[in-house]
Amino acid sequence: MVQLIDSDIKTREVLGWKGVHVLHFAGSSCSQKLRIFLNLKGIPWESHLIDLPAHQNFQPWFLGINPRGLVPVLVHDGAVHIESNDIIQYLEKTFPEPRLIPAGHENEVAALLRHEDDLHLDLRTLSFRFVFAPPGPPKPQAALKSYAESGSGTVQGLKDRDKDIQIEFWQRAAREGFTDERARASAQKFCSEFDALDKRLAAQPYLMGDALSVLDIAWFIYAFRLSLAGYPLERLHPRVFAWKEKLLARPEFAKEIAGTRKPATQVSRTLEQVAGF
Ligand SMILES: N[C@@H](CCC(=O)N[C@@H](CS)C(=O)NCC(=O)O)C(=O)O
């Protein structure tokens, strides 16, 4: 669990926030995952929007709350939790009903969620290349300077390497864009993941068996975003496609991705062409 300690937090006002507060952005995949989880749990929460396209997450106020500069963030009775999957597992313990992590499978689910999180930068690469497709560098140098300089720079009291990884990601994007080679490698990773999910779904209606779980929420978000990017889910992984459509019919899911539409950008080559699918 990544709960911050006092010295990590520079924006002190959050320490006095009572109840469940979520700092998030409508179109962020990790925020969508957390909001669907909160909907299914029926947990009341207070919303604090952080405008990622306006680089609000690189401003001192937000970095004073999450030194990593990422959404979502949970503040529960003044305690600050970061990392969407850790937030979800914390909330599952704190608000156990209805269960979204099957009893006795906590460690297995934690490992599967870690694996899902490892693919986050691949999802981001494909999102920026085929969905958002900004005409120039996605993050201006001034915003990245503020990112580098603001916040405590520590997580649980230790110098945090994650922010360096994030900055390197954006600097590389500024230098070379999101190349065919990177996009192809990321798409192929998802192809093997979806193949595995397709096999699971041959034997059971949900990824962990007969009941919906946090794993369905997490992978729904990836499947939805990749479909938006032009990934041929229906053709390559028909069971994953049908499962995604089934979840999309539920209001708890649909309402959180309703605003995520593919902007009318000009994509020179489609994901199918780049990946060779
Ligand atoms: N491992 C983190 C990843 C969080 C993350 O990368 N969030 C994205 C939005 S989905 C973000 O804040 N991006 C910052 C930006 O685009 O500037 C988590 O699961 O919370």
Coordinates of N, CA and C in Angstrom, one line a residue, residues 4-17 21 23 48 50 56-69 73-82 146 149-154:
L4 N 1.1 7.9 1.9 CA 2.2 8.8 2.1 C 2.4 9.1 3.6
I5 N 3.7 9.5 3.9 CA 3.9 9.9 5.3 C 4.0 11.4 5.4
D6 N 3.9 12.0 6.6 CA 3.8 13.4 6.8 C 4.8 14.2 6.0
S7 N 6.1 13.8 5.9 CA 7.1 14.6 5.3 C 7.0 14.6 3.8
D8 N 6.2 13.6 3.2 CA 6.0 13.6 1.7 C 5.1 14.7 1.3
I9 N 4.2 15.1 2.2 CA 3.1 16.0 1.9 C 3.4 17.5 2.2
K10 N 3.4 18.3 1.1 CA 3.7 19.7 1.3 C 2.4 20.5 1.3
T11 N 1.4 20.1 0.6 CA 0.1 20.8 0.6 C -0.7 20.4 1.8
R12 N -0.5 21.1 2.9 CA -0.9 20.6 4.2 C -2.5 20.6 4.4
E13 N -3.2 21.4 3.6 CA -4.6 21.5 3.8 C -5.3 20.2 3.7
V14 N -4.8 19.2 2.9 CA -5.5 18.0 2.7 C -5.5 17.1 4.0
L15 N -4.6 17.4 4.9 CA -4.6 16.7 6.1 C -5.8 16.8 7.0
G16 N -6.6 18.0 6.7 CA -7.8 18.2 7.4 C -9.1 17.8 6.7
W17 N -8.9 17.2 5.5 CA -10.1 16.7 4.7 C -10.7 15.5 5.4
H21 N -12.1 11.6 -0.4 CA -11.9 12.6 -1.5 C -11.0 12.0 -2.5
L23 N -8.9 12.9 -6.1 CA -8.3 13.9 -7.0 C -8.1 13.1 -8.3
H48 N -12.4 16.1 -6.8 CA -11.5 17.3 -7.0 C -10.8 17.0 -8.4
I50 N -8.5 17.4 -11.5 CA -7.1 17.9 -11.8 C -7.0 17.9 -13.3
Q56 N -2.1 20.8 -14.7 CA -2.3 21.1 -13.3 C -1.6 20.1 -12.4
N57 N -1.4 18.9 -12.9 CA -0.7 17.9 -12.1 C 0.8 18.2 -11.9
F58 N 1.3 19.2 -12.7 CA 2.7 19.5 -12.6 C 2.9 20.8 -11.8
Q59 N 1.8 21.3 -11.2 CA 1.9 22.5 -10.4 C 2.2 22.2 -8.9
P60 N 2.8 23.1 -8.2 CA 3.2 22.8 -6.8 C 2.1 22.3 -5.9
W61 N 0.9 22.9 -6.1 CA -0.2 22.5 -5.2 C -0.5 21.0 -5.3
F62 N -0.6 20.4 -6.5 CA -0.9 19.0 -6.7 C 0.4 18.2 -6.3
L63 N 1.5 18.6 -6.7 CA 2.7 17.8 -6.4 C 3.0 17.8 -4.8
G64 N 2.4 18.8 -4.2 CA 2.5 18.8 -2.7 C 1.6 17.7 -2.1
I65 N 0.7 17.2 -2.9 CA -0.2 16.1 -2.4 C 0.3 14.8 -2.9
N66 N 0.6 14.7 -4.3 CA 1.2 13.5 -4.8 C 2.5 13.8 -5.4
P67 N 3.6 13.5 -4.7 CA 5.0 13.9 -5.2 C 5.2 13.2 -6.6
R68 N 4.5 12.2 -7.0 CA 4.7 11.6 -8.3 C 3.9 12.4 -9.4
G69 N 3.0 13.3 -9.1 CA 2.3 14.1 -10.1 C 1.3 13.3 -10.9
V73 N -5.6 10.2 -6.8 CA -5.1 10.3 -5.5 C -6.4 10.1 -4.6
L74 N -6.2 9.4 -3.5 CA -7.3 9.3 -2.5 C -6.9 10.0 -1.2
V75 N -7.7 10.8 -0.7 CA -7.5 11.4 0.6 C -8.6 10.9 1.5
H76 N -8.3 10.0 2.5 CA -9.4 9.5 3.3 C -9.1 9.9 4.7
D77 N -10.0 10.8 5.2 CA -9.9 11.3 6.6 C -8.4 11.8 6.8
G78 N -7.9 12.6 5.8 CA -6.6 13.2 6.0 C -5.4 12.3 5.6
A79 N -5.7 11.1 5.4 CA -4.6 10.2 5.0 C -4.5 10.1 3.4
V80 N -3.3 10.3 2.9 CA -3.1 10.4 1.4 C -2.6 9.1 0.9
H81 N -3.4 8.5 -0.1 CA -3.0 7.3 -0.7 C -2.8 7.5 -2.2
I82 N -1.7 7.0 -2.8 CA -1.5 7.1 -4.2 C -1.4 5.7 -4.8
S146 N 8.5 22.6 -13.9 CA 7.8 22.7 -12.7 C 7.6 21.4 -12.1
E149 N 10.8 20.3 -10.3 CA 11.2 21.1 -9.2 C 10.2 21.1 -8.0
S150 N 9.0 20.7 -8.2 CA 7.9 20.9 -7.2 C 7.7 19.6 -6.4
G151 N 7.1 19.8 -5.2 CA 6.8 18.6 -4.4 C 8.0 18.2 -3.5
S152 N 7.8 17.3 -2.6 CA 8.8 16.8 -1.7 C 9.8 15.9 -2.4
G153 N 9.4 15.3 -3.5 CA 10.3 14.3 -4.2 C 10.5 13.0 -3.5
T154 N 9.7 12.8 -2.4 CA 9.8 11.6 -1.6 C 8.5 10.9 -1.5

